[in-house]
Amino acid sequence: MLLEDFSSNPEARWTYVADTVMGGVSTGTVEFTSEDGEDFARLTGDVSTDNNGGFVQFRTRFANKLPTDVKGFRLRVRGNGETYHVFLRSVNATRPWHSYRATFTSSGAWSEIDLPLSDFERSNSVLPERIGATEITGMGIVGYGRDFEADVSVASVSLY
């Protein structure tokens, strides 16, 4: 089930956020663009852990609950060979930094990656150990946790 292909007004659904909202100094942007007939979002930036920071991201909220039988997310991605994160927001998240997190490593070529819900780990012990599909309220694609140059593109987000 396709959730997003970035073809129709994605800027109305996705927003860019960096650690500057909490005093960090990371910088970046998300650009919605097209190449060779494929629409995608491209997150670029300088992730810095200075001043207790360390993230750039673009994120969305889901308008509807996900189906109960969802096993995971499938993303079509490419990037600069760095490791990135997918953060899932949950109905159980009581603080902005609460999420469930899984990682993937990008490459220079477009590829599909599967992220089973069982791979997502909670960011804080106040959250239930595992997240269920119907508890997911949104997601973010994130450069996180270390000093590096982020450059990752996402052409689609699907459920499986």
PDB file of C-alpha atoms in Angstrom:
ATOM      1  CA  MET A   1       0.000   0.000   0.000  1.00  0.00           C
ATOM      2  CA  LEU A   2       1.574   3.252  -1.163  1.00  0.00           C
ATOM      3  CA  LEU A   3       1.535   6.030   1.464  1.00  0.00           C
ATOM      4  CA  GLU A   4       3.631   8.638  -0.352  1.00  0.00           C
ATOM      5  CA  ASP A   5       5.244   9.108  -3.758  1.00  0.00           C
ATOM      6  CA  PHE A   6       6.023  12.858  -3.415  1.00  0.00           C
ATOM      7  CA  SER A   7       4.188  13.622  -6.676  1.00  0.00           C
ATOM      8  CA  SER A   8       1.321  15.826  -5.535  1.00  0.00           C
ATOM      9  CA  ASN A   9       1.995  18.797  -3.246  1.00  0.00           C
ATOM     10  CA  PRO A  10       4.187  16.946  -0.687  1.00  0.00           C
ATOM     11  CA  GLU A  11       5.112  20.236   1.012  1.00  0.00           C
ATOM     12  CA  ALA A  12       1.544  20.303   2.356  1.00  0.00           C
ATOM     13  CA  ARG A  13       2.183  17.013   4.197  1.00  0.00           C
ATOM     14  CA  TRP A  14       5.913  17.029   5.031  1.00  0.00           C
ATOM     15  CA  THR A  15       7.866  19.594   7.048  1.00  0.00           C
ATOM     16  CA  TYR A  16      11.535  20.140   7.784  1.00  0.00           C
ATOM     17  CA  VAL A  17      12.707  20.314  11.413  1.00  0.00           C
ATOM     18  CA  ALA A  18      16.201  20.536  12.896  1.00  0.00           C
ATOM     19  CA  ASP A  19      17.646  20.553  16.393  1.00  0.00           C
ATOM     20  CA  THR A  20      17.567  24.370  16.335  1.00  0.00           C
ATOM     21  CA  VAL A  21      14.085  24.060  17.887  1.00  0.00           C
ATOM     22  CA  MET A  22      15.892  23.049  21.095  1.00  0.00           C
ATOM     23  CA  GLY A  23      19.066  25.122  20.821  1.00  0.00           C
ATOM     24  CA  GLY A  24      21.144  22.901  18.534  1.00  0.00           C
ATOM     25  CA  VAL A  25      23.094  24.191  15.560  1.00  0.00           C
ATOM     26  CA  SER A  26      22.437  21.634  12.798  1.00  0.00           C
ATOM     27  CA  THR A  27      21.404  23.136   9.457  1.00  0.00           C
ATOM     28  CA  GLY A  28      19.663  21.714   6.449  1.00  0.00           C
ATOM     29  CA  THR A  29      16.674  21.642   4.160  1.00  0.00           C
ATOM     30  CA  VAL A  30      14.228  19.344   2.449  1.00  0.00           C
ATOM     31  CA  GLU A  31      13.633  19.827  -1.257  1.00  0.00           C
ATOM     32  CA  PHE A  32      10.808  18.225  -3.208  1.00  0.00           C
ATOM     33  CA  THR A  33      12.053  17.648  -6.717  1.00  0.00           C
ATOM     34  CA  SER A  34      12.004  15.366  -9.755  1.00  0.00           C
ATOM     35  CA  GLU A  35      14.688  13.618 -11.790  1.00  0.00           C
ATOM     36  CA  ASP A  36      14.294  11.273 -14.757  1.00  0.00           C
ATOM     37  CA  GLY A  37      10.518  11.331 -14.232  1.00  0.00           C
ATOM     38  CA  GLU A  38      10.717  10.294 -10.564  1.00  0.00           C
ATOM     39  CA  ASP A  39       9.487  12.600  -7.803  1.00  0.00           C
ATOM     40  CA  PHE A  40      11.248  12.522  -4.449  1.00  0.00           C
ATOM     41  CA  ALA A  41      12.157  14.384  -1.283  1.00  0.00           C
ATOM     42  CA  ARG A  42      15.824  15.171  -0.683  1.00  0.00           C
ATOM     43  CA  LEU A  43      17.070  15.928   2.831  1.00  0.00           C
ATOM     44  CA  THR A  44      20.452  17.626   2.992  1.00  0.00           C
ATOM     45  CA  GLY A  45      22.292  19.267   5.828  1.00  0.00           C
ATOM     46  CA  ASP A  46      25.091  19.489   8.320  1.00  0.00           C
ATOM     47  CA  VAL A  47      24.272  17.434  11.423  1.00  0.00           C
ATOM     48  CA  SER A  48      26.131  18.784  14.442  1.00  0.00           C
ATOM     49  CA  THR A  49      26.136  17.518  18.012  1.00  0.00           C
ATOM     50  CA  ASP A  50      27.375  20.919  19.226  1.00  0.00           C
ATOM     51  CA  ASN A  51      25.205  22.573  21.873  1.00  0.00           C
ATOM     52  CA  ASN A  52      23.411  19.272  22.669  1.00  0.00           C
ATOM     53  CA  GLY A  53      22.059  18.989  19.129  1.00  0.00           C
ATOM     54  CA  GLY A  54      22.331  16.327  16.497  1.00  0.00           C
ATOM     55  CA  PHE A  55      19.480  16.033  13.985  1.00  0.00           C
ATOM     56  CA  VAL A  56      17.890  17.189  10.753  1.00  0.00           C
ATOM     57  CA  GLN A  57      14.672  15.604   9.545  1.00  0.00           C
ATOM     58  CA  PHE A  58      11.581  15.839   7.428  1.00  0.00           C
ATOM     59  CA  ARG A  59       8.404  14.453   8.897  1.00  0.00           C
ATOM     60  CA  THR A  60       4.702  13.943   8.390  1.00  0.00           C
ATOM     61  CA  ARG A  61       1.621  13.096  10.395  1.00  0.00           C
ATOM     62  CA  PHE A  62      -0.709  10.409   9.108  1.00  0.00           C
ATOM     63  CA  ALA A  63      -4.292  11.535   8.533  1.00  0.00           C
ATOM     64  CA  ASN A  64      -5.704   8.060   9.221  1.00  0.00           C
ATOM     65  CA  LYS A  65      -4.852   5.053  11.355  1.00  0.00           C
ATOM     66  CA  LEU A  66      -2.747   2.444   9.614  1.00  0.00           C
ATOM     67  CA  PRO A  67      -4.291  -0.985   8.987  1.00  0.00           C
ATOM     68  CA  THR A  68      -3.835  -3.527  11.797  1.00  0.00           C
ATOM     69  CA  ASP A  69      -2.114  -6.059   9.521  1.00  0.00           C
ATOM     70  CA  VAL A  70       0.831  -3.798   8.593  1.00  0.00           C
ATOM     71  CA  LYS A  71       4.151  -5.606   9.043  1.00  0.00           C
ATOM     72  CA  GLY A  72       6.446  -2.695   8.197  1.00  0.00           C
ATOM     73  CA  PHE A  73       7.493   0.147   5.947  1.00  0.00           C
ATOM     74  CA  ARG A  74       9.136  -0.074   2.513  1.00  0.00           C
ATOM     75  CA  LEU A  75      11.109   2.965   1.361  1.00  0.00           C
ATOM     76  CA  ARG A  76      12.716   3.682  -1.985  1.00  0.00           C
ATOM     77  CA  VAL A  77      15.870   5.608  -1.087  1.00  0.00           C
ATOM     78  CA  ARG A  78      19.285   6.735  -2.225  1.00  0.00           C
ATOM     79  CA  GLY A  79      21.945   8.783  -0.511  1.00  0.00           C
ATOM     80  CA  ASN A  80      25.569   9.378   0.271  1.00  0.00           C
ATOM     81  CA  GLY A  81      26.367   6.071   1.965  1.00  0.00           C
ATOM     82  CA  GLU A  82      25.538   7.304   5.463  1.00  0.00           C
ATOM     83  CA  THR A  83      23.222   5.690   7.979  1.00  0.00           C
ATOM     84  CA  TYR A  84      19.832   7.348   8.501  1.00  0.00           C
ATOM     85  CA  HIS A  85      16.880   6.761  10.769  1.00  0.00           C
ATOM     86  CA  VAL A  86      13.146   6.441  10.465  1.00  0.00           C
ATOM     87  CA  PHE A  87      11.400   7.756  13.561  1.00  0.00           C
ATOM     88  CA  LEU A  88       7.801   6.712  14.148  1.00  0.00           C
ATOM     89  CA  ARG A  89       5.510   8.797  16.325  1.00  0.00           C
ATOM     90  CA  SER A  90       3.005   6.999  18.499  1.00  0.00           C
ATOM     91  CA  VAL A  91      -0.204   7.771  20.358  1.00  0.00           C
ATOM     92  CA  ASN A  92       1.849   6.869  23.452  1.00  0.00           C
ATOM     93  CA  ALA A  93       4.470   9.587  22.872  1.00  0.00           C
ATOM     94  CA  THR A  94       4.012  12.257  25.534  1.00  0.00           C
ATOM     95  CA  ARG A  95       7.153  14.265  24.720  1.00  0.00           C
ATOM     96  CA  PRO A  96       8.487  15.563  21.380  1.00  0.00           C
ATOM     97  CA  TRP A  97      11.594  13.356  21.646  1.00  0.00           C
ATOM     98  CA  HIS A  98       9.630  10.123  22.175  1.00  0.00           C
ATOM     99  CA  SER A  99       9.644   7.863  19.130  1.00  0.00           C
ATOM    100  CA  TYR A 100      10.367   4.393  17.811  1.00  0.00           C
ATOM    101  CA  ARG A 101      13.502   4.222  15.691  1.00  0.00           C
ATOM    102  CA  ALA A 102      15.004   2.027  12.993  1.00  0.00           C
ATOM    103  CA  THR A 103      18.041   2.621  10.785  1.00  0.00           C
ATOM    104  CA  PHE A 104      19.030   2.091   7.186  1.00  0.00           C
ATOM    105  CA  THR A 105      22.202   2.751   5.218  1.00  0.00           C
ATOM    106  CA  SER A 106      21.904   4.594   1.935  1.00  0.00           C
ATOM    107  CA  SER A 107      23.820   4.078  -1.278  1.00  0.00           C
ATOM    108  CA  GLY A 108      24.269   6.172  -4.406  1.00  0.00           C
ATOM    109  CA  ALA A 109      21.733   4.103  -6.342  1.00  0.00           C
ATOM    110  CA  TRP A 110      17.994   3.910  -5.760  1.00  0.00           C
ATOM    111  CA  SER A 111      17.084   0.854  -3.691  1.00  0.00           C
ATOM    112  CA  GLU A 112      14.146  -0.457  -1.705  1.00  0.00           C
ATOM    113  CA  ILE A 113      14.575  -1.060   1.976  1.00  0.00           C
ATOM    114  CA  ASP A 114      12.175  -2.891   4.248  1.00  0.00           C
ATOM    115  CA  LEU A 115      11.856  -1.855   7.867  1.00  0.00           C
ATOM    116  CA  PRO A 116       9.716  -4.343   9.823  1.00  0.00           C
ATOM    117  CA  LEU A 117       7.858  -2.845  12.774  1.00  0.00           C
ATOM    118  CA  SER A 118       9.729  -5.351  14.948  1.00  0.00           C
ATOM    119  CA  ASP A 119      13.003  -3.532  14.091  1.00  0.00           C
ATOM    120  CA  PHE A 120      11.819  -0.245  15.612  1.00  0.00           C
ATOM    121  CA  GLU A 121      13.157   0.372  19.106  1.00  0.00           C
ATOM    122  CA  ARG A 122      11.656   2.767  21.598  1.00  0.00           C
ATOM    123  CA  SER A 123      13.606   5.902  22.444  1.00  0.00           C
ATOM    124  CA  ASN A 124      12.547   5.935  26.069  1.00  0.00           C
ATOM    125  CA  SER A 125      11.510   3.333  28.637  1.00  0.00           C
ATOM    126  CA  VAL A 126       8.191   5.109  29.300  1.00  0.00           C
ATOM    127  CA  LEU A 127       6.992   3.905  25.875  1.00  0.00           C
ATOM    128  CA  PRO A 128       5.677   0.369  25.404  1.00  0.00           C
ATOM    129  CA  GLU A 129       8.466  -1.916  24.209  1.00  0.00           C
ATOM    130  CA  ARG A 130       6.958  -2.420  20.733  1.00  0.00           C
ATOM    131  CA  ILE A 131       4.759  -0.271  18.529  1.00  0.00           C
ATOM    132  CA  GLY A 132       1.597  -1.560  16.875  1.00  0.00           C
ATOM    133  CA  ALA A 133       0.534  -0.341  13.447  1.00  0.00           C
ATOM    134  CA  THR A 134      -2.661   1.322  14.696  1.00  0.00           C
ATOM    135  CA  GLU A 135      -0.642   3.322  17.278  1.00  0.00           C
ATOM    136  CA  ILE A 136       1.512   5.054  14.635  1.00  0.00           C
ATOM    137  CA  THR A 137       0.601   8.700  14.093  1.00  0.00           C
ATOM    138  CA  GLY A 138       3.478   9.851  11.890  1.00  0.00           C
ATOM    139  CA  MET A 139       7.020   9.350  10.690  1.00  0.00           C
ATOM    140  CA  GLY A 140      10.239  11.220  10.078  1.00  0.00           C
ATOM    141  CA  ILE A 141      13.298  10.576   7.926  1.00  0.00           C
ATOM    142  CA  VAL A 142      16.221  11.679  10.083  1.00  0.00           C
ATOM    143  CA  GLY A 143      19.938  12.370   9.986  1.00  0.00           C
ATOM    144  CA  TYR A 144      20.760  11.848  13.649  1.00  0.00           C
ATOM    145  CA  GLY A 145      23.157  11.433  16.501  1.00  0.00           C
ATOM    146  CA  ARG A 146      26.618  12.237  15.149  1.00  0.00           C
ATOM    147  CA  ASP A 147      28.471  14.917  13.211  1.00  0.00           C
ATOM    148  CA  PHE A 148      28.104  14.297   9.455  1.00  0.00           C
ATOM    149  CA  GLU A 149      26.849  15.661   6.134  1.00  0.00           C
ATOM    150  CA  ALA A 150      23.338  14.384   5.457  1.00  0.00           C
ATOM    151  CA  ASP A 151      22.159  13.754   1.909  1.00  0.00           C
ATOM    152  CA  VAL A 152      19.333  11.254   1.532  1.00  0.00           C
ATOM    153  CA  SER A 153      16.467  11.079  -0.950  1.00  0.00           C
ATOM    154  CA  VAL A 154      13.174   9.205  -0.571  1.00  0.00           C
ATOM    155  CA  ALA A 155      11.010   8.485  -3.631  1.00  0.00           C
ATOM    156  CA  SER A 156       8.276   6.468  -1.961  1.00  0.00           C
ATOM    157  CA  VAL A 157       6.955   5.224   1.355  1.00  0.00           C
ATOM    158  CA  SER A 158       4.787   2.112   1.348  1.00  0.00           C
ATOM    159  CA  LEU A 159       3.318  -0.339   3.825  1.00  0.00           C
ATOM    160  CA  TYR A 160       3.705  -4.083   3.565  1.00  0.00           C
TER     161      TYR A 160
END
